[in-house]
PDB file of C-alpha atoms and ligand atoms in Angstrom:
ATOM      1  CA  UNK A   1      -0.254  -0.085   0.206  1.00 98.00           C
ATOM      2  CA  UNK A   2       1.249   3.396  -1.009  1.00 98.00           C
ATOM      3  CA  UNK A   3       0.977   6.681   0.908  1.00 98.00           C
ATOM      4  CA  UNK A   4       0.711   9.697  -1.399  1.00 98.00           C
ATOM      5  CA  UNK A   5       0.805  13.284  -0.249  1.00 98.00           C
ATOM      6  CA  UNK A   6       1.211  15.600  -2.900  1.00 98.00           C
ATOM      7  CA  UNK A   7      -1.290  16.233  -5.776  1.00 98.00           C
ATOM      8  CA  UNK A   8       1.268  16.116  -8.282  1.00 98.00           C
ATOM      9  CA  UNK A   9       2.393  12.751  -7.566  1.00 98.00           C
ATOM     10  CA  UNK A  10      -1.091  11.581  -6.947  1.00 98.00           C
ATOM     11  CA  UNK A  11      -2.178  12.988 -10.706  1.00 98.00           C
ATOM     12  CA  UNK A  12       0.992  11.215 -11.959  1.00 98.00           C
ATOM     13  CA  UNK A  13      -0.049   7.793 -10.318  1.00 98.00           C
ATOM     14  CA  UNK A  14      -3.450   7.822 -11.509  1.00 98.00           C
ATOM     15  CA  UNK A  15      -2.404   8.694 -14.964  1.00 98.00           C
ATOM     16  CA  UNK A  16      -0.163   5.992 -15.046  1.00 98.00           C
ATOM     17  CA  UNK A  17      -2.822   3.556 -14.126  1.00 98.00           C
ATOM     18  CA  UNK A  18      -5.264   4.879 -16.619  1.00 98.00           C
ATOM     19  CA  UNK A  19      -2.557   4.546 -19.482  1.00 98.00           C
ATOM     20  CA  UNK A  20      -2.195   0.956 -18.676  1.00 98.00           C
ATOM     21  CA  UNK A  21      -6.044   0.574 -18.796  1.00 98.00           C
ATOM     22  CA  UNK A  22      -6.619  -0.012 -15.446  1.00 98.00           C
ATOM     23  CA  UNK A  23      -9.745   1.000 -13.593  1.00 98.00           C
ATOM     24  CA  UNK A  24      -9.750   3.055 -10.498  1.00 98.00           C
ATOM     25  CA  UNK A  25     -12.266   3.020  -7.654  1.00 98.00           C
ATOM     26  CA  UNK A  26     -12.214   5.901  -5.234  1.00 98.00           C
ATOM     27  CA  UNK A  27     -13.455   6.287  -1.523  1.00 98.00           C
ATOM     28  CA  UNK A  28     -13.066   9.829  -0.227  1.00 98.00           C
ATOM     29  CA  UNK A  29     -12.946   9.912   3.505  1.00 98.00           C
ATOM     30  CA  UNK A  30     -12.116  12.213   6.660  1.00 98.00           C
ATOM     31  CA  UNK A  31     -10.253   9.287   8.377  1.00 98.00           C
ATOM     32  CA  UNK A  32     -10.778   7.891  11.939  1.00 97.00           C
ATOM     33  CA  UNK A  33     -12.047   4.959   9.977  1.00 98.00           C
ATOM     34  CA  UNK A  34     -14.657   2.462  10.985  1.00 98.00           C
ATOM     35  CA  UNK A  35     -16.558  -0.313   9.302  1.00 98.00           C
ATOM     36  CA  UNK A  36     -18.850   2.114   7.388  1.00 98.00           C
ATOM     37  CA  UNK A  37     -15.980   3.265   5.663  1.00 98.00           C
ATOM     38  CA  UNK A  38     -14.457  -0.319   5.212  1.00 98.00           C
ATOM     39  CA  UNK A  39     -17.632  -1.356   3.674  1.00 98.00           C
ATOM     40  CA  UNK A  40     -17.285   1.188   0.947  1.00 98.00           C
ATOM     41  CA  UNK A  41     -13.643   0.368   0.662  1.00 98.00           C
ATOM     42  CA  UNK A  42     -14.656  -3.413   0.102  1.00 98.00           C
ATOM     43  CA  UNK A  43     -17.121  -2.478  -2.568  1.00 98.00           C
ATOM     44  CA  UNK A  44     -14.536  -0.404  -4.468  1.00 98.00           C
ATOM     45  CA  UNK A  45     -12.255  -3.150  -4.017  1.00 98.00           C
ATOM     46  CA  UNK A  46     -14.845  -5.334  -6.318  1.00 98.00           C
ATOM     47  CA  UNK A  47     -15.682  -2.578  -8.724  1.00 98.00           C
ATOM     48  CA  UNK A  48     -12.117  -1.698 -10.272  1.00 98.00           C
ATOM     49  CA  UNK A  49      -8.170  -3.033 -10.610  1.00 98.00           C
ATOM     50  CA  UNK A  50      -6.902  -0.233  -8.068  1.00 98.00           C
ATOM     51  CA  UNK A  51      -8.550   1.063  -4.748  1.00 98.00           C
ATOM     52  CA  UNK A  52      -7.549   4.590  -3.665  1.00 98.00           C
ATOM     53  CA  UNK A  53      -8.917   6.180  -0.656  1.00 98.00           C
ATOM     54  CA  UNK A  54      -8.546   9.796   0.627  1.00 98.00           C
ATOM     55  CA  UNK A  55      -8.110  10.679   4.451  1.00 98.00           C
ATOM     56  CA  UNK A  56      -8.419  14.703   4.452  1.00 98.00           C
ATOM     57  CA  UNK A  57     -10.293  16.655   7.185  1.00 98.00           C
ATOM     58  CA  UNK A  58     -11.506  19.372   4.745  1.00 97.00           C
ATOM     59  CA  UNK A  59     -11.480  22.575   6.621  1.00 97.00           C
ATOM     60  CA  UNK A  60     -13.966  24.138   3.922  1.00 96.00           C
ATOM     61  CA  UNK A  61     -16.945  22.322   5.160  1.00 95.00           C
ATOM     62  CA  UNK A  62     -16.634  23.437   8.722  1.00 95.00           C
ATOM     63  CA  UNK A  63     -18.157  26.381   9.906  1.00 94.00           C
ATOM     64  CA  UNK A  64     -16.426  28.713  12.186  1.00 92.00           C
ATOM     65  CA  UNK A  65     -18.067  27.422  15.295  1.00 89.00           C
ATOM     66  CA  UNK A  66     -17.887  23.521  14.476  1.00 92.00           C
ATOM     67  CA  UNK A  67     -15.595  20.744  15.490  1.00 90.00           C
ATOM     68  CA  UNK A  68     -12.685  21.320  12.904  1.00 95.00           C
ATOM     69  CA  UNK A  69      -9.698  21.264  15.452  1.00 95.00           C
ATOM     70  CA  UNK A  70     -11.381  18.527  17.684  1.00 93.00           C
ATOM     71  CA  UNK A  71     -12.234  16.050  14.809  1.00 95.00           C
ATOM     72  CA  UNK A  72     -11.002  12.525  15.759  1.00 95.00           C
ATOM     73  CA  UNK A  73      -7.844  11.746  13.768  1.00 97.00           C
ATOM     74  CA  UNK A  74      -5.730   8.570  13.764  1.00 98.00           C
ATOM     75  CA  UNK A  75      -3.219   8.000  10.889  1.00 98.00           C
ATOM     76  CA  UNK A  76      -1.600   5.009  11.955  1.00 98.00           C
ATOM     77  CA  UNK A  77      -4.848   3.124  12.930  1.00 98.00           C
ATOM     78  CA  UNK A  78      -6.393   4.069   9.801  1.00 98.00           C
ATOM     79  CA  UNK A  79      -3.309   2.896   7.492  1.00 98.00           C
ATOM     80  CA  UNK A  80      -3.822  -0.565   9.210  1.00 98.00           C
ATOM     81  CA  UNK A  81      -7.458  -0.704   8.544  1.00 98.00           C
ATOM     82  CA  UNK A  82      -6.987   0.606   5.075  1.00 98.00           C
ATOM     83  CA  UNK A  83      -4.227  -2.270   4.561  1.00 98.00           C
ATOM     84  CA  UNK A  84      -6.486  -4.814   5.726  1.00 98.00           C
ATOM     85  CA  UNK A  85      -8.854  -4.215   3.241  1.00 98.00           C
ATOM     86  CA  UNK A  86      -6.664  -4.248   0.371  1.00 98.00           C
ATOM     87  CA  UNK A  87      -6.360  -0.247  -0.320  1.00 98.00           C
ATOM     88  CA  UNK A  88      -3.745   0.066  -2.532  1.00 98.00           C
ATOM     89  CA  UNK A  89      -3.368   3.844  -2.109  1.00 98.00           C
ATOM     90  CA  UNK A  90      -3.821   6.263   0.564  1.00 98.00           C
ATOM     91  CA  UNK A  91      -4.156   9.898  -0.798  1.00 98.00           C
ATOM     92  CA  UNK A  92      -3.269  11.996   2.365  1.00 98.00           C
ATOM     93  CA  UNK A  93      -2.607  15.482   1.694  1.00 98.00           C
ATOM     94  CA  UNK A  94      -1.624  18.490   4.116  1.00 98.00           C
ATOM     95  CA  UNK A  95      -3.930  21.534   3.784  1.00 98.00           C
ATOM     96  CA  UNK A  96      -1.141  23.573   1.808  1.00 98.00           C
ATOM     97  CA  UNK A  97      -1.384  20.891  -0.943  1.00 98.00           C
ATOM     98  CA  UNK A  98      -5.431  21.276  -1.099  1.00 98.00           C
ATOM     99  CA  UNK A  99      -5.892  25.159  -0.365  1.00 98.00           C
ATOM    100  CA  UNK A 100      -2.645  26.707  -1.204  1.00 98.00           C
ATOM    101  CA  UNK A 101      -2.159  30.583  -1.070  1.00 97.00           C
ATOM    102  CA  UNK A 102      -4.616  32.661  -3.428  1.00 96.00           C
ATOM    103  CA  UNK A 103      -7.198  29.630  -3.517  1.00 98.00           C
ATOM    104  CA  UNK A 104     -10.161  31.098  -4.826  1.00 98.00           C
ATOM    105  CA  UNK A 105     -12.441  28.734  -6.520  1.00 98.00           C
ATOM    106  CA  UNK A 106     -15.358  27.037  -5.053  1.00 98.00           C
ATOM    107  CA  UNK A 107     -18.033  24.485  -6.574  1.00 98.00           C
ATOM    108  CA  UNK A 108     -21.740  25.108  -5.459  1.00 98.00           C
ATOM    109  CA  UNK A 109     -24.877  23.069  -6.201  1.00 98.00           C
ATOM    110  CA  UNK A 110     -28.050  24.858  -5.927  1.00 98.00           C
ATOM    111  CA  UNK A 111     -31.954  23.906  -4.775  1.00 97.00           C
ATOM    112  CA  UNK A 112     -31.061  20.764  -3.375  1.00 97.00           C
ATOM    113  CA  UNK A 113     -28.466  21.882  -0.811  1.00 97.00           C
ATOM    114  CA  UNK A 114     -30.977  24.451   0.866  1.00 97.00           C
ATOM    115  CA  UNK A 115     -32.634  21.913   2.994  1.00 97.00           C
ATOM    116  CA  UNK A 116     -31.607  19.544   5.794  1.00 97.00           C
ATOM    117  CA  UNK A 117     -27.577  19.868   6.514  1.00 95.00           C
ATOM    118  CA  UNK A 118     -27.534  22.651   3.956  1.00 96.00           C
ATOM    119  CA  UNK A 119     -29.999  24.695   5.953  1.00 96.00           C
ATOM    120  CA  UNK A 120     -28.426  24.028   9.175  1.00 94.00           C
ATOM    121  CA  UNK A 121     -24.591  24.434   8.265  1.00 94.00           C
ATOM    122  CA  UNK A 122     -24.400  27.118   5.529  1.00 93.00           C
ATOM    123  CA  UNK A 123     -20.827  26.102   4.324  1.00 93.00           C
ATOM    124  CA  UNK A 124     -21.055  22.444   4.401  1.00 97.00           C
ATOM    125  CA  UNK A 125     -22.018  21.420   1.099  1.00 97.00           C
ATOM    126  CA  UNK A 126     -20.132  24.254  -0.760  1.00 97.00           C
ATOM    127  CA  UNK A 127     -16.997  22.798   1.106  1.00 97.00           C
ATOM    128  CA  UNK A 128     -17.927  19.247   0.266  1.00 98.00           C
ATOM    129  CA  UNK A 129     -18.490  19.784  -3.735  1.00 98.00           C
ATOM    130  CA  UNK A 130     -15.224  21.857  -3.782  1.00 98.00           C
ATOM    131  CA  UNK A 131     -13.283  19.208  -1.981  1.00 98.00           C
ATOM    132  CA  UNK A 132     -14.763  16.278  -4.150  1.00 98.00           C
ATOM    133  CA  UNK A 133     -14.542  18.136  -7.402  1.00 98.00           C
ATOM    134  CA  UNK A 134     -10.932  18.512  -6.465  1.00 98.00           C
ATOM    135  CA  UNK A 135     -10.096  15.064  -5.298  1.00 98.00           C
ATOM    136  CA  UNK A 136     -11.896  13.610  -8.527  1.00 99.00           C
ATOM    137  CA  UNK A 137      -9.496  15.796 -10.646  1.00 98.00           C
ATOM    138  CA  UNK A 138      -6.574  14.541  -8.606  1.00 98.00           C
ATOM    139  CA  UNK A 139      -7.237  10.988  -8.165  1.00 98.00           C
ATOM    140  CA  UNK A 140      -9.275  10.345 -11.552  1.00 98.00           C
ATOM    141  CA  UNK A 141     -11.410   7.705 -10.552  1.00 98.00           C
ATOM    142  CA  UNK A 142     -13.804   5.715 -12.951  1.00 98.00           C
ATOM    143  CA  UNK A 143     -15.965   4.955 -10.037  1.00 98.00           C
ATOM    144  CA  UNK A 144     -16.718   6.507  -6.514  1.00 98.00           C
ATOM    145  CA  UNK A 145     -18.287   4.989  -3.590  1.00 98.00           C
ATOM    146  CA  UNK A 146     -20.138   7.118  -1.127  1.00 98.00           C
ATOM    147  CA  UNK A 147     -22.401   5.855   2.012  1.00 98.00           C
ATOM    148  CA  UNK A 148     -26.066   6.579   2.197  1.00 98.00           C
ATOM    149  CA  UNK A 149     -25.788   7.412   5.883  1.00 98.00           C
ATOM    150  CA  UNK A 150     -25.045  10.956   4.468  1.00 97.00           C
ATOM    151  CA  UNK A 151     -27.961  10.650   2.271  1.00 97.00           C
ATOM    152  CA  UNK A 152     -28.058  14.394   1.083  1.00 97.00           C
ATOM    153  CA  UNK A 153     -24.391  14.482   0.605  1.00 98.00           C
ATOM    154  CA  UNK A 154     -24.680  11.147  -2.017  1.00 98.00           C
ATOM    155  CA  UNK A 155     -27.789  13.251  -3.894  1.00 98.00           C
ATOM    156  CA  UNK A 156     -25.502  16.429  -3.935  1.00 98.00           C
ATOM    157  CA  UNK A 157     -22.546  14.654  -5.135  1.00 98.00           C
ATOM    158  CA  UNK A 158     -24.244  12.603  -7.902  1.00 98.00           C
ATOM    159  CA  UNK A 159     -26.273  16.006  -9.101  1.00 98.00           C
ATOM    160  CA  UNK A 160     -22.524  17.505  -9.249  1.00 98.00           C
ATOM    161  CA  UNK A 161     -21.287  14.719 -11.279  1.00 98.00           C
ATOM    162  CA  UNK A 162     -24.052  14.908 -13.356  1.00 98.00           C
ATOM    163  CA  UNK A 163     -24.327  18.554 -14.266  1.00 98.00           C
ATOM    164  CA  UNK A 164     -20.607  19.193 -14.575  1.00 98.00           C
ATOM    165  CA  UNK A 165     -20.346  16.194 -16.837  1.00 98.00           C
ATOM    166  CA  UNK A 166     -17.743  14.357 -14.722  1.00 98.00           C
ATOM    167  CA  UNK A 167     -17.097  10.853 -16.479  1.00 98.00           C
ATOM    168  CA  UNK A 168     -17.334   8.991 -12.948  1.00 98.00           C
ATOM    169  CA  UNK A 169     -20.029   6.545 -11.654  1.00 98.00           C
ATOM    170  CA  UNK A 170     -20.925   7.339  -8.014  1.00 98.00           C
ATOM    171  CA  UNK A 171     -22.052   4.232  -6.269  1.00 98.00           C
ATOM    172  CA  UNK A 172     -24.314   4.493  -2.901  1.00 98.00           C
ATOM    173  CA  UNK A 173     -23.583   2.135  -0.298  1.00 98.00           C
ATOM    174  CA  UNK A 174     -26.376   1.230   2.842  1.00 98.00           C
ATOM    175  CA  UNK A 175     -25.627   2.831   6.382  1.00 98.00           C
ATOM    176  CA  UNK A 176     -23.520   0.340   8.286  1.00 98.00           C
ATOM    177  CA  UNK A 177     -24.712   0.200  12.049  1.00 98.00           C
ATOM    178  CA  UNK A 178     -23.557  -1.082  15.519  1.00 98.00           C
ATOM    179  CA  UNK A 179     -25.237  -4.024  16.577  1.00 97.00           C
ATOM    180  CA  UNK A 180     -27.872  -1.968  18.420  1.00 96.00           C
ATOM    181  CA  UNK A 181     -28.565  -0.078  15.669  1.00 98.00           C
ATOM    182  CA  UNK A 182     -26.549   3.097  16.148  1.00 98.00           C
ATOM    183  CA  UNK A 183     -24.993   4.154  12.533  1.00 98.00           C
ATOM    184  CA  UNK A 184     -21.406   4.088  12.554  1.00 98.00           C
ATOM    185  CA  UNK A 185     -19.776   7.704  12.487  1.00 97.00           C
ATOM    186  CA  UNK A 186     -16.163   8.882  13.258  1.00 95.00           C
ATOM    187  CA  UNK A 187     -18.296  11.195  15.626  1.00 95.00           C
ATOM    188  CA  UNK A 188     -19.368   8.446  17.854  1.00 96.00           C
ATOM    189  CA  UNK A 189     -16.016   8.731  19.141  1.00 94.00           C
ATOM    190  CA  UNK A 190     -17.151  12.051  21.434  1.00 93.00           C
ATOM    191  CA  UNK A 191     -20.428  10.308  22.978  1.00 96.00           C
ATOM    192  CA  UNK A 192     -19.784   9.570  26.590  1.00 94.00           C
ATOM    193  CA  UNK A 193     -21.245   6.298  27.923  1.00 91.00           C
ATOM    194  CA  UNK A 194     -24.572   7.806  29.215  1.00 92.00           C
ATOM    195  CA  UNK A 195     -24.955   9.758  25.700  1.00 96.00           C
ATOM    196  CA  UNK A 196     -24.435   6.514  23.991  1.00 96.00           C
ATOM    197  CA  UNK A 197     -27.965   5.198  25.033  1.00 96.00           C
ATOM    198  CA  UNK A 198     -29.547   8.536  24.086  1.00 97.00           C
ATOM    199  CA  UNK A 199     -28.033   8.194  20.809  1.00 98.00           C
ATOM    200  CA  UNK A 200     -29.741   5.176  20.091  1.00 98.00           C
ATOM    201  CA  UNK A 201     -32.745   7.434  19.892  1.00 98.00           C
ATOM    202  CA  UNK A 202     -32.034   8.156  16.237  1.00 98.00           C
ATOM    203  CA  UNK A 203     -32.192   4.553  14.790  1.00 98.00           C
ATOM    204  CA  UNK A 204     -34.855   3.668  16.952  1.00 98.00           C
ATOM    205  CA  UNK A 205     -37.128   6.594  16.049  1.00 98.00           C
ATOM    206  CA  UNK A 206     -36.524   5.891  12.277  1.00 98.00           C
ATOM    207  CA  UNK A 207     -37.658   2.183  12.957  1.00 97.00           C
ATOM    208  CA  UNK A 208     -40.715   3.625  14.415  1.00 98.00           C
ATOM    209  CA  UNK A 209     -41.373   5.874  11.806  1.00 98.00           C
ATOM    210  CA  UNK A 210     -41.095   2.875   9.540  1.00 97.00           C
ATOM    211  CA  UNK A 211     -43.737   0.973  11.415  1.00 97.00           C
ATOM    212  CA  UNK A 212     -46.101   4.031  11.239  1.00 97.00           C
ATOM    213  CA  UNK A 213     -45.753   3.756   7.342  1.00 97.00           C
ATOM    214  CA  UNK A 214     -46.352   0.100   7.330  1.00 96.00           C
ATOM    215  CA  UNK A 215     -49.527   0.489   9.406  1.00 96.00           C
ATOM    216  CA  UNK A 216     -50.492   3.049   6.619  1.00 96.00           C
ATOM    217  CA  UNK A 217     -49.702   6.504   7.963  1.00 97.00           C
ATOM    218  CA  UNK A 218     -48.902   8.876   5.433  1.00 97.00           C
ATOM    219  CA  UNK A 219     -49.108  12.341   6.884  1.00 98.00           C
ATOM    220  CA  UNK A 220     -45.556  13.837   7.276  1.00 98.00           C
ATOM    221  CA  UNK A 221     -46.445  16.181   9.857  1.00 98.00           C
ATOM    222  CA  UNK A 222     -47.696  13.150  12.024  1.00 98.00           C
ATOM    223  CA  UNK A 223     -44.642  10.997  11.698  1.00 98.00           C
ATOM    224  CA  UNK A 224     -42.336  13.973  12.320  1.00 98.00           C
ATOM    225  CA  UNK A 225     -44.324  14.779  15.522  1.00 98.00           C
ATOM    226  CA  UNK A 226     -43.961  11.178  16.653  1.00 98.00           C
ATOM    227  CA  UNK A 227     -40.252  10.933  15.937  1.00 98.00           C
ATOM    228  CA  UNK A 228     -39.581  14.209  17.763  1.00 98.00           C
ATOM    229  CA  UNK A 229     -41.444  13.528  20.603  1.00 98.00           C
ATOM    230  CA  UNK A 230     -39.559  10.054  20.841  1.00 98.00           C
ATOM    231  CA  UNK A 231     -36.124  11.630  20.433  1.00 98.00           C
ATOM    232  CA  UNK A 232     -36.641  14.239  22.975  1.00 98.00           C
ATOM    233  CA  UNK A 233     -37.657  11.672  25.786  1.00 98.00           C
ATOM    234  CA  UNK A 234     -33.853  10.709  25.618  1.00 97.00           C
ATOM    235  CA  UNK A 235     -31.744  13.073  28.015  1.00 97.00           C
ATOM    236  CA  UNK A 236     -28.790  15.182  26.379  1.00 97.00           C
ATOM    237  CA  UNK A 237     -30.648  15.252  23.054  1.00 98.00           C
ATOM    238  CA  UNK A 238     -31.394  18.325  20.779  1.00 98.00           C
ATOM    239  CA  UNK A 239     -32.995  18.088  17.769  1.00 97.00           C
ATOM    240  CA  UNK A 240     -31.272  20.231  14.772  1.00 96.00           C
ATOM    241  CA  UNK A 241     -33.779  18.719  12.127  1.00 96.00           C
ATOM    242  CA  UNK A 242     -36.178  15.909  11.735  1.00 98.00           C
ATOM    243  CA  UNK A 243     -37.993  16.363   8.155  1.00 98.00           C
ATOM    244  CA  UNK A 244     -39.294  14.270   5.596  1.00 98.00           C
ATOM    245  CA  UNK A 245     -38.041  15.299   2.023  1.00 97.00           C
ATOM    246  CA  UNK A 246     -38.609  14.040  -1.514  1.00 97.00           C
ATOM    247  CA  UNK A 247     -35.344  11.921  -2.135  1.00 96.00           C
ATOM    248  CA  UNK A 248     -34.761  13.932  -5.478  1.00 96.00           C
ATOM    249  CA  UNK A 249     -35.484  17.591  -4.851  1.00 96.00           C
ATOM    250  CA  UNK A 250     -34.791  17.200  -0.917  1.00 97.00           C
ATOM    251  CA  UNK A 251     -37.827  19.560  -0.476  1.00 97.00           C
ATOM    252  CA  UNK A 252     -40.251  18.909   2.556  1.00 97.00           C
ATOM    253  CA  UNK A 253     -43.177  16.895   1.699  1.00 97.00           C
ATOM    254  CA  UNK A 254     -46.448  16.978   3.364  1.00 97.00           C
ATOM    255  CA  UNK A 255     -47.873  13.593   2.231  1.00 97.00           C
ATOM    256  CA  UNK A 256     -45.631  10.441   1.476  1.00 96.00           C
ATOM    257  CA  UNK A 257     -46.888   9.553  -1.799  1.00 85.00           C
ATOM    258  CA  UNK A 258     -43.577   9.828  -3.836  1.00 84.00           C
ATOM    259  CA  UNK A 259     -40.182   8.246  -2.605  1.00 93.00           C
ATOM    260  CA  UNK A 260     -39.388  10.210   0.595  1.00 97.00           C
ATOM    261  CA  UNK A 261     -36.834   9.940   3.033  1.00 97.00           C
ATOM    262  CA  UNK A 262     -37.058  10.671   6.851  1.00 98.00           C
ATOM    263  CA  UNK A 263     -33.730  12.723   7.717  1.00 97.00           C
ATOM    264  CA  UNK A 264     -32.586  13.459  11.213  1.00 98.00           C
ATOM    265  CA  UNK A 265     -29.811  15.547  12.752  1.00 97.00           C
ATOM    266  CA  UNK A 266     -29.649  15.468  16.516  1.00 98.00           C
ATOM    267  CA  UNK A 267     -27.161  16.842  18.789  1.00 97.00           C
ATOM    268  CA  UNK A 268     -26.399  14.348  21.589  1.00 98.00           C
ATOM    269  CA  UNK A 269     -24.063  15.681  24.345  1.00 96.00           C
ATOM    270  CA  UNK A 270     -21.466  17.367  21.993  1.00 93.00           C
ATOM    271  CA  UNK A 271     -21.563  15.478  19.027  1.00 95.00           C
ATOM    272  CA  UNK A 272     -24.329  16.339  15.961  1.00 96.00           C
ATOM    273  CA  UNK A 273     -25.399  13.096  14.754  1.00 97.00           C
ATOM    274  CA  UNK A 274     -27.159  12.176  11.617  1.00 97.00           C
ATOM    275  CA  UNK A 275     -29.323   9.350  10.338  1.00 98.00           C
ATOM    276  CA  UNK A 276     -32.168   8.565   7.732  1.00 98.00           C
ATOM    277  CA  UNK A 277     -34.755   6.041   6.712  1.00 98.00           C
ATOM    278  CA  UNK A 278     -35.746   5.889   3.206  1.00 97.00           C
ATOM    279  CA  UNK A 279     -39.804   4.945   2.989  1.00 97.00           C
ATOM    280  CA  UNK A 280     -40.519   1.685   1.447  1.00 85.00           C
ATOM    281  CA  UNK A 281     -37.150   0.294   1.882  1.00 82.00           C
ATOM    282  CA  UNK A 282     -36.118  -2.214   4.397  1.00 62.00           C
ATOM    283  CA  UNK A 283     -33.121  -1.462   6.633  1.00 50.00           C
TER     284      UNK A 283
HETATM  285  P1  AMP B 301     -16.659  10.551   6.281  1.00 72.45           P
HETATM  286  O1  AMP B 301     -15.184  10.224   6.666  1.00 72.45           O
HETATM  287  O2  AMP B 301     -17.654  10.857   7.576  1.00 72.45           O
HETATM  288  O3  AMP B 301     -16.743  11.737   5.586  1.00 72.45           O
HETATM  289  O4  AMP B 301     -17.280   9.727   5.665  1.00 72.45           O
HETATM  290  C1  AMP B 301     -16.751   9.393   4.470  1.00 72.45           C
HETATM  291  C2  AMP B 301     -17.775   8.392   3.720  1.00 72.45           C
HETATM  292  O5  AMP B 301     -17.738   7.144   4.298  1.00 72.45           O
HETATM  293  C3  AMP B 301     -18.854   9.106   3.119  1.00 72.45           C
HETATM  294  O6  AMP B 301     -19.173   8.638   1.585  1.00 72.45           O
HETATM  295  C4  AMP B 301     -19.768   8.366   4.093  1.00 72.45           C
HETATM  296  O7  AMP B 301     -21.237   8.719   3.751  1.00 72.45           O
HETATM  297  C5  AMP B 301     -19.531   7.082   4.410  1.00 72.45           C
HETATM  298  N1  AMP B 301     -19.974   6.770   5.883  1.00 72.45           N
HETATM  299  C6  AMP B 301     -19.648   7.251   6.865  1.00 72.45           C
HETATM  300  N2  AMP B 301     -20.416   6.494   7.811  1.00 72.45           N
HETATM  301  C7  AMP B 301     -20.945   5.726   7.190  1.00 72.45           C
HETATM  302  C8  AMP B 301     -21.972   4.534   7.722  1.00 72.45           C
HETATM  303  N3  AMP B 301     -21.920   4.345   8.870  1.00 72.45           N
HETATM  304  N4  AMP B 301     -22.263   3.460   6.894  1.00 72.45           N
HETATM  305  C9  AMP B 301     -21.965   3.664   5.469  1.00 72.45           C
HETATM  306  N5  AMP B 301     -21.140   4.605   4.831  1.00 72.45           N
HETATM  307  C10 AMP B 301     -20.489   5.573   6.092  1.00 72.45           C
END
């Protein structure tokens, strides 16, 4: 497994693979890897000849009061886990490589970034689409794999790739969970012991919403109220949003008659956790 730290070396390496007719799969991450990341990597392994991952905590997607400095990091652990799943290259750039002095270019996707995480974290998607566009130009993948845990992010990346005619296949993978249902996240590392129990309110409320749907409930307002009441019963929780949206437009829906997603963002103690459920799909 190679570790590449400069943009030039990464581009040269990928170009040489392409010239030899090799197919490149790419999994971008912010590190502190867990099984959610590793499942994306295992899928990448199946889809290409060479699996490249990036580990980069991207400063432009964090707001001024967010957890950029405290974001958990463990490069040695990440290296070991990556090697175990057969990653061929880790791209591990410094900020000076990604945002050198005089950096002025940003990519924004409109409309579908106005709701949910885009509403509560105004810098977030501009940062995500900018870094992904840059990474795609550096790593030159044929296929890239993202998790559906970050549902809106996946929709936004697919939109960007389509709208900017990037010749890349975007694959979405199911959310990987702890045995008790908690969606895996690097930010779970911040949870104190008592908060861990409250954090289960996200996945459990999604399950409850799925049951309401199975019983025939189609009024989004009713489901959202039940979900909020459920979560708020758990100590230390503070809801950022609980919304039901159309899976393509990301606009709120009143009735669940098309394909809809219930998306949650909840602070549990310090970390803000997200999770989602697409109605009518088994999870
Ligand atoms: P992050 O390092 O949090 O930026 O995540 C990198 C990639 O891993 C993104 O495509 C995420 O959607 C994906 N990911 C994070 N957590 C999970 C999970 N529990 N299950 C599946 N994919 C995940």
